[in-house]
Coordinates of C-alpha atoms and ligand atoms in Angstrom, one line a residue:
M15 CA 26.2 24.1 31.5
K16 CA 25.3 21.3 29.1
K17 CA 26.2 22.0 25.5
I18 CA 23.6 20.7 23.1
L19 CA 23.4 20.4 19.3
I20 CA 20.0 19.9 17.7
L21 CA 19.9 18.9 14.0
G22 CA 16.6 19.7 12.4
G23 CA 15.8 22.2 15.2
G24 CA 14.0 24.4 12.7
G25 CA 11.3 21.8 12.6
F26 CA 8.4 20.8 14.8
I27 CA 9.9 18.4 17.4
G28 CA 13.4 19.9 17.3
G29 CA 12.1 23.4 17.9
A30 CA 9.9 22.3 20.8
L31 CA 12.8 20.3 22.3
A32 CA 15.1 23.3 22.0
N33 CA 12.6 25.5 23.7
R34 CA 12.3 23.0 26.6
L35 CA 16.1 22.6 27.0
K36 CA 16.7 26.3 26.8
K37 CA 14.5 26.7 29.9
E38 CA 16.7 24.2 31.6
D39 CA 19.7 26.5 31.1
C40 CA 21.5 24.6 28.4
W41 CA 23.7 26.1 25.6
I42 CA 22.0 25.2 22.3
R43 CA 23.2 25.2 18.7
I44 CA 20.6 24.5 16.1
V45 CA 21.3 23.5 12.5
D46 CA 18.6 23.4 9.9
I47 CA 18.2 23.9 6.2
K48 CA 15.5 26.5 6.9
K49 CA 16.6 30.1 7.3
K50 CA 14.7 30.3 10.6
H51 CA 12.0 28.5 12.7
P52 CA 8.5 29.5 11.5
Y53 CA 7.3 30.1 15.1
W54 CA 10.1 30.2 17.7
K55 CA 12.1 33.4 18.0
T56 CA 15.9 32.7 18.3
E57 CA 16.2 33.8 21.9
E58 CA 13.3 31.5 22.9
F59 CA 14.9 28.3 21.8
C60 CA 18.6 28.5 21.1
D61 CA 21.9 30.4 21.5
E62 CA 23.1 29.9 17.9
Y63 CA 21.0 29.1 14.8
I64 CA 22.9 27.9 11.8
S65 CA 21.1 27.7 8.5
G66 CA 22.8 25.0 6.4
D67 CA 22.4 21.7 4.6
L68 CA 23.4 18.6 6.6
R69 CA 23.9 16.7 3.3
N70 CA 27.1 18.6 3.0
P71 CA 29.9 16.8 4.9
N72 CA 32.0 19.9 5.3
L73 CA 29.2 21.7 7.1
V74 CA 28.6 18.7 9.3
S75 CA 32.3 18.6 10.2
Q76 CA 32.3 22.3 11.2
I77 CA 29.1 22.3 13.3
F78 CA 30.0 19.2 15.4
L79 CA 32.9 21.1 17.0
S80 CA 31.4 22.6 20.2
P81 CA 32.0 26.3 20.9
T82 CA 34.5 25.5 23.7
Q83 CA 36.2 22.5 21.9
K84 CA 39.6 23.6 20.6
S85 CA 40.1 20.7 18.2
E86 CA 39.0 17.1 17.6
K87 CA 41.6 16.0 20.2
D88 CA 39.8 18.0 22.9
K89 CA 37.4 15.3 24.0
E90 CA 36.5 16.9 27.3
N91 CA 34.7 19.9 25.7
S92 CA 32.7 18.1 23.1
F93 CA 28.9 18.4 22.9
D94 CA 27.1 16.7 25.8
E95 CA 24.1 15.8 23.8
V96 CA 23.2 15.7 20.1
Y97 CA 19.7 15.3 18.8
Q98 CA 19.4 14.1 15.2
L99 CA 15.9 15.1 14.1
A100 CA 16.7 16.3 10.5
A101 CA 14.9 14.5 7.8
D102 CA 13.1 15.2 4.6
M103 CA 9.7 14.7 6.2
G104 CA 6.0 15.2 5.7
G105 CA 2.5 13.7 6.1
A106 CA 1.0 10.9 4.0
E107 CA 0.6 13.1 1.0
Y108 CA 4.3 13.7 0.9
L109 CA 5.8 10.4 2.2
F110 CA 3.5 7.7 0.8
T111 CA 2.6 8.6 -2.8
G112 CA 5.9 7.3 -4.1
E113 CA 6.6 10.5 -5.9
N114 CA 9.3 11.8 -3.5
D115 CA 10.9 8.4 -2.6
A116 CA 14.3 9.1 -4.1
D117 CA 14.7 12.5 -2.5
I118 CA 13.5 11.3 0.9
M119 CA 15.9 8.4 0.9
H120 CA 18.9 10.2 -0.5
A121 CA 18.7 13.2 1.8
S122 CA 18.1 11.4 5.0
A123 CA 20.7 8.6 4.4
L124 CA 23.3 11.2 3.5
I125 CA 22.5 13.3 6.7
N126 CA 22.8 10.2 8.9
L127 CA 26.0 9.0 7.3
N128 CA 27.6 12.4 7.8
V129 CA 26.3 12.7 11.3
V130 CA 27.6 9.3 12.8
N131 CA 31.0 9.9 11.2
E132 CA 31.4 13.4 12.8
A133 CA 29.9 12.3 16.1
V134 CA 32.7 9.8 16.5
K135 CA 35.4 12.1 15.2
K136 CA 34.4 14.9 17.6
S137 CA 33.9 12.5 20.5
I138 CA 30.3 13.7 21.3
K139 CA 29.1 12.2 24.6
K140 CA 25.6 11.1 23.6
I141 CA 23.4 11.1 20.5
F142 CA 19.6 10.7 20.0
Y143 CA 18.3 9.4 16.7
S144 CA 14.7 9.8 15.7
S145 CA 13.5 6.7 13.9
S146 CA 9.8 6.1 13.1
A147 CA 6.9 3.7 13.5
C148 CA 7.1 3.4 9.7
V149 CA 9.9 0.8 10.2
Y150 CA 7.3 -1.9 11.2
P151 CA 6.4 -4.6 8.7
E152 CA 3.2 -4.1 6.7
H153 CA 2.1 -7.7 7.4
N154 CA 1.8 -7.0 11.2
Q155 CA -0.5 -4.0 10.4
L156 CA -3.2 -5.5 8.2
D157 CA -5.8 -5.9 10.9
P158 CA -6.9 -2.4 11.9
N159 CA -8.0 -3.6 15.4
N160 CA -4.9 -5.7 16.2
P161 CA -1.7 -4.1 14.8
N162 CA 1.5 -5.3 16.3
C163 CA 4.3 -2.7 16.7
K164 CA 6.3 -4.3 19.4
E165 CA 9.9 -3.4 19.0
S166 CA 11.1 -7.0 18.5
T167 CA 8.7 -7.6 15.5
V168 CA 10.6 -5.2 13.2
Y169 CA 12.5 -8.2 11.6
P170 CA 12.0 -9.8 9.2
A171 CA 11.7 -6.3 7.7
F172 CA 9.0 -5.2 5.3
P173 CA 8.1 -1.5 5.9
D174 CA 5.3 -0.2 3.6
S175 CA 7.2 2.9 2.5
E176 CA 10.7 3.9 1.4
Y177 CA 10.8 6.4 4.2
G178 CA 10.5 3.5 6.6
W179 CA 13.2 1.6 4.9
E180 CA 15.6 4.5 5.2
K181 CA 14.8 4.8 8.9
L182 CA 15.6 1.2 9.4
F183 CA 18.8 1.5 7.4
S184 CA 19.8 4.4 9.5
E185 CA 18.9 2.7 12.8
R186 CA 21.4 0.0 11.7
I187 CA 24.1 2.6 11.0
Y188 CA 23.8 4.0 14.5
L189 CA 23.8 0.5 16.0
A190 CA 26.9 -0.4 14.0
Y191 CA 28.7 2.8 15.1
H192 CA 27.7 1.9 18.7
R193 CA 29.3 -1.5 18.4
N194 CA 32.4 -0.7 16.4
Y195 CA 33.2 2.9 17.7
N196 CA 31.5 2.9 21.0
L197 CA 29.2 5.8 20.0
N198 CA 26.8 6.4 22.9
I199 CA 23.4 6.3 21.1
R200 CA 19.7 6.4 21.9
I201 CA 17.2 5.3 19.2
A202 CA 13.5 6.1 19.5
R203 CA 10.7 5.2 17.0
F204 CA 8.2 8.1 17.1
H205 CA 4.5 7.3 16.5
N206 CA 2.6 10.3 15.0
I207 CA 3.7 13.3 17.2
Y208 CA 1.3 16.3 17.0
G209 CA 0.6 19.6 18.6
P210 CA 0.8 23.4 18.3
M211 CA 3.8 24.8 16.3
G212 CA 3.7 21.9 13.8
T213 CA 3.2 22.1 10.1
W214 CA -0.5 22.6 9.4
S215 CA -0.7 23.5 5.7
G216 CA 1.3 23.3 2.4
G217 CA 1.2 19.5 1.8
K218 CA 3.8 18.4 4.5
E219 CA 1.3 18.5 7.4
K220 CA 0.4 15.3 9.3
V221 CA -3.1 13.9 9.8
P222 CA -4.1 15.6 13.1
A223 CA -3.2 19.1 11.8
A224 CA -4.7 18.3 8.4
M225 CA -8.0 17.3 10.1
C226 CA -8.1 20.4 12.2
R227 CA -7.4 22.7 9.2
K228 CA -10.1 20.9 7.1
V229 CA -12.7 21.5 9.8
I230 CA -11.7 25.2 10.1
E231 CA -11.9 25.6 6.3
T232 CA -15.2 23.8 5.8
Q233 CA -18.5 25.8 5.9
D234 CA -21.4 24.9 8.2
N235 CA -23.4 22.0 6.7
G236 CA -20.5 21.2 4.4
E237 CA -18.4 18.1 4.0
F238 CA -14.7 17.2 3.9
E239 CA -12.8 14.3 2.5
V240 CA -11.1 11.7 4.6
W241 CA -8.9 9.2 2.7
G242 CA -9.8 5.5 2.8
N243 CA -12.9 4.0 4.5
G244 CA -12.0 5.8 7.7
K245 CA -11.7 2.6 9.7
Q246 CA -7.9 2.5 9.5
T247 CA -6.5 3.0 13.0
R248 CA -3.6 5.1 14.4
S249 CA -2.4 6.6 17.7
F250 CA -1.1 10.1 18.3
L251 CA 1.3 11.4 20.9
Y252 CA 1.1 15.0 22.1
I253 CA 4.3 17.0 21.8
E254 CA 4.7 17.6 25.5
D255 CA 4.5 13.9 26.2
C256 CA 7.0 13.3 23.4
L257 CA 9.5 15.7 25.0
N258 CA 9.1 14.1 28.4
A259 CA 9.7 10.7 26.8
I260 CA 12.8 11.9 25.0
T261 CA 14.2 13.4 28.2
K262 CA 13.5 10.2 30.2
F263 CA 15.2 8.1 27.5
M264 CA 18.3 10.3 27.3
D265 CA 18.7 10.1 31.1
T266 CA 18.7 6.3 31.2
E267 CA 22.2 4.9 31.6
D268 CA 22.2 1.4 30.2
F269 CA 19.4 1.2 27.6
I270 CA 19.9 2.4 24.0
G271 CA 16.7 1.2 22.3
P272 CA 15.3 1.1 19.7
V273 CA 12.2 1.9 21.7
N274 CA 8.7 3.2 20.7
I275 CA 7.8 6.7 21.7
G276 CA 4.0 6.9 21.2
S277 CA 0.6 6.7 22.6
E278 CA -1.5 3.5 23.0
E279 CA -4.8 5.4 22.6
M280 CA -5.8 3.9 19.3
V281 CA -8.6 5.6 17.2
T282 CA -10.0 5.2 13.7
I283 CA -9.2 8.0 11.3
N284 CA -13.0 8.8 11.2
M285 CA -13.0 9.1 15.0
L286 CA -10.1 11.6 14.8
A287 CA -12.1 13.6 12.2
Q288 CA -15.2 13.5 14.4
L289 CA -13.1 14.8 17.4
A290 CA -11.7 17.7 15.3
I291 CA -15.3 18.5 14.1
S292 CA -16.5 18.5 17.8
Y293 CA -14.3 21.6 18.6
S294 CA -16.2 23.7 16.0
D295 CA -19.9 24.7 16.2
K296 CA -20.4 23.5 12.7
K297 CA -22.4 20.5 11.3
I298 CA -19.9 18.8 9.0
T299 CA -20.2 15.5 7.1
I300 CA -17.2 13.2 6.5
K301 CA -16.8 11.9 3.0
N302 CA -14.6 8.9 2.8
I303 CA -12.8 8.6 -0.5
Q304 CA -12.0 5.1 -1.7
G305 CA -12.3 2.8 -4.7
K306 CA -12.9 4.7 -7.9
D307 CA -13.0 7.9 -6.0
F308 CA -9.4 7.4 -4.8
Y309 CA -8.3 10.7 -6.2
N310 CA -9.3 13.8 -4.3
K311 CA -11.0 16.8 -5.8
H312 CA -7.7 18.2 -6.9
G313 CA -6.9 14.9 -8.9
F314 CA -4.4 13.9 -6.3
K315 CA -3.9 10.2 -5.4
C316 CA -4.8 9.7 -1.7
P317 CA -2.5 7.3 0.1
I318 CA -3.9 5.7 3.3
G319 CA -0.8 3.8 4.6
V320 CA -1.2 0.6 6.6
N321 CA -4.7 -0.5 7.9
G322 CA -3.8 -0.3 11.5
R323 CA -0.9 1.1 13.7
N324 CA -0.6 1.6 17.4
S325 CA 2.3 2.2 19.7
D326 CA 3.3 -0.7 22.0
N327 CA 4.7 1.0 25.1
A328 CA 5.5 -2.1 27.2
L329 CA 9.3 -1.8 26.7
F330 CA 9.3 2.0 27.4
K331 CA 7.3 1.5 30.6
E332 CA 9.6 -1.3 31.7
K333 CA 12.8 0.7 31.2
M334 CA 11.7 4.2 32.0
E335 CA 8.7 3.6 34.3
W336 CA 6.7 6.3 32.5
E337 CA 3.8 6.6 30.1
P338 CA 2.0 9.4 28.3
T339 CA -0.5 11.5 30.3
I340 CA -2.2 13.8 27.7
P341 CA -5.4 12.2 26.1
L342 CA -6.0 12.8 22.4
S343 CA -9.2 14.8 23.1
E344 CA -7.1 17.3 25.2
G345 CA -4.1 17.5 22.9
L346 CA -6.1 17.8 19.7
K347 CA -8.3 20.6 21.1
K348 CA -5.2 22.6 21.9
T349 CA -3.9 21.9 18.4
Y350 CA -7.2 22.9 16.8
H351 CA -7.3 26.2 18.6
W352 CA -3.7 27.0 17.7
I353 CA -4.4 26.3 14.0
L354 CA -7.6 28.4 14.2
E355 CA -5.4 31.3 15.6
Q356 CA -2.9 30.8 12.8
Q357 CA -5.6 30.9 10.2
N358 CA -7.1 34.0 11.6
T359 CA -3.7 35.8 11.7
Y360 CA -3.0 34.6 8.2
L361 CA -6.3 35.8 6.8
K362 CA -6.0 39.3 8.4
Ligands
NAD421 P1 10.0 18.4 10.7 O1 9.9 18.3 9.2 O2 9.2 19.5 11.3 O3 11.6 18.7 11.1 C1 12.6 18.2 10.3 C2 13.6 19.3 10.1 O4 14.7 18.8 9.3 C3 13.0 20.4 9.2 O5 13.0 21.6 9.9 C4 13.8 20.5 8.0 O6 14.0 21.8 7.4 C5 15.1 19.8 8.5 N1 15.9 19.3 7.4 C6 15.5 18.5 6.3 N2 16.5 18.3 5.5 C7 17.6 19.0 6.0 C8 18.9 19.1 5.5 N3 19.3 18.5 4.4 N4 19.8 19.8 6.3 C9 19.3 20.4 7.4 N5 18.1 20.3 7.9 C10 17.2 19.6 7.2 O7 9.7 17.0 11.3 P2 9.4 16.6 12.8 O8 8.0 16.2 12.8 O9 9.9 17.6 13.7 O10 10.3 15.2 12.9 C11 11.6 15.2 13.5 C12 12.2 13.8 13.2 O11 11.3 12.8 13.8 C13 12.3 13.4 11.8 O12 13.5 12.7 11.6 C14 11.2 12.5 11.5 O13 11.4 11.6 10.4 C15 11.0 11.8 12.8 N6 9.6 11.4 13.1 C16 8.6 12.3 13.3 C17 7.3 11.8 13.5 C18 6.2 12.8 13.7 O14 5.1 12.3 13.9 N7 6.4 14.1 13.7 C19 7.0 10.5 13.4 C20 8.1 9.6 13.2 C21 9.4 10.0 13.0

């Protein structure tokens, strides 16, 4: 039986991954700063859930020792796979206003420094690191219709957020530990992963969930705000496709990345909003906020990020012979109905 450690397993992607691997009969330990997962029950997704702060090196040292590993010298019984998904994370409202930069960078850099160190000491067999599309330089994402996010274009570096700079720094830590200490790594750059069981309220939700929630909260014949002129482009990958991609990547023998994990189905933000509206039976108008209106009705500055961003999947297709299968219209509909269900339960 494979022994697996999932860091940040109390979150969206980590929780879904744990649930998938649990069904494959793996032994799973989760470590997360949250007391518990908001949606998964312990027995559904892990064998052991440890609530703790991965910024603390003593905790990281303890949790990297597998349940059957007697000491650091016992290399044979170390974890088979480690997934490093823990990060101080959120949507545009959290990551891109500049107000949380210091905390985001400090937390994630500390976590990754602790993790690589213990991964080598405890001789873990393979480690997955979740980087982000936010590493790509702003100058390649100015034209909304032709963004360039090919893996090789990441240097010379100029990410548009400190979150992206930290991800790039940490990619380099993992690569250095691979070169100097033979750490067996896999690095993926996620592009907007979405789906049920993700954060959908509270300020840390990402754009697909935020759009669905806004539609649900808006009255018939009402309007809701969309940040920017609405012509900025993005692509979104459904969680099931993301899990399939992670599994394919972990199973490759001689390719460590970094590689994009995303969808190439690029849409404008207004198209995404229209799609979310189409699942309701309401007539809703989109109000794009820009220029002097660039503060929403709560007086909050609305960050829009880069003008255009899309995954480039050529490298993933070449190495893994696989591409995503779930179109946005299908994935977003499932997400919309899940959020509707959450809202109804919450309001009861
Ligand atoms: P998430 O916020 O749902 O999960 C991250 C988890 O890390 C949370 O449960 C959080 O409690 C935990 N965490 C944060 N600080 C911690 C600490 N100090 N100690 C222990 N746990 C801590 O985010 P997600 O969407 O599941 O993303 C997973 C990873 O993928 C993150 O590293 C994120 O940066 C990366 N990523 C995600 C996306 C996306 O679209 N979801 C895109 C690009 C990159």
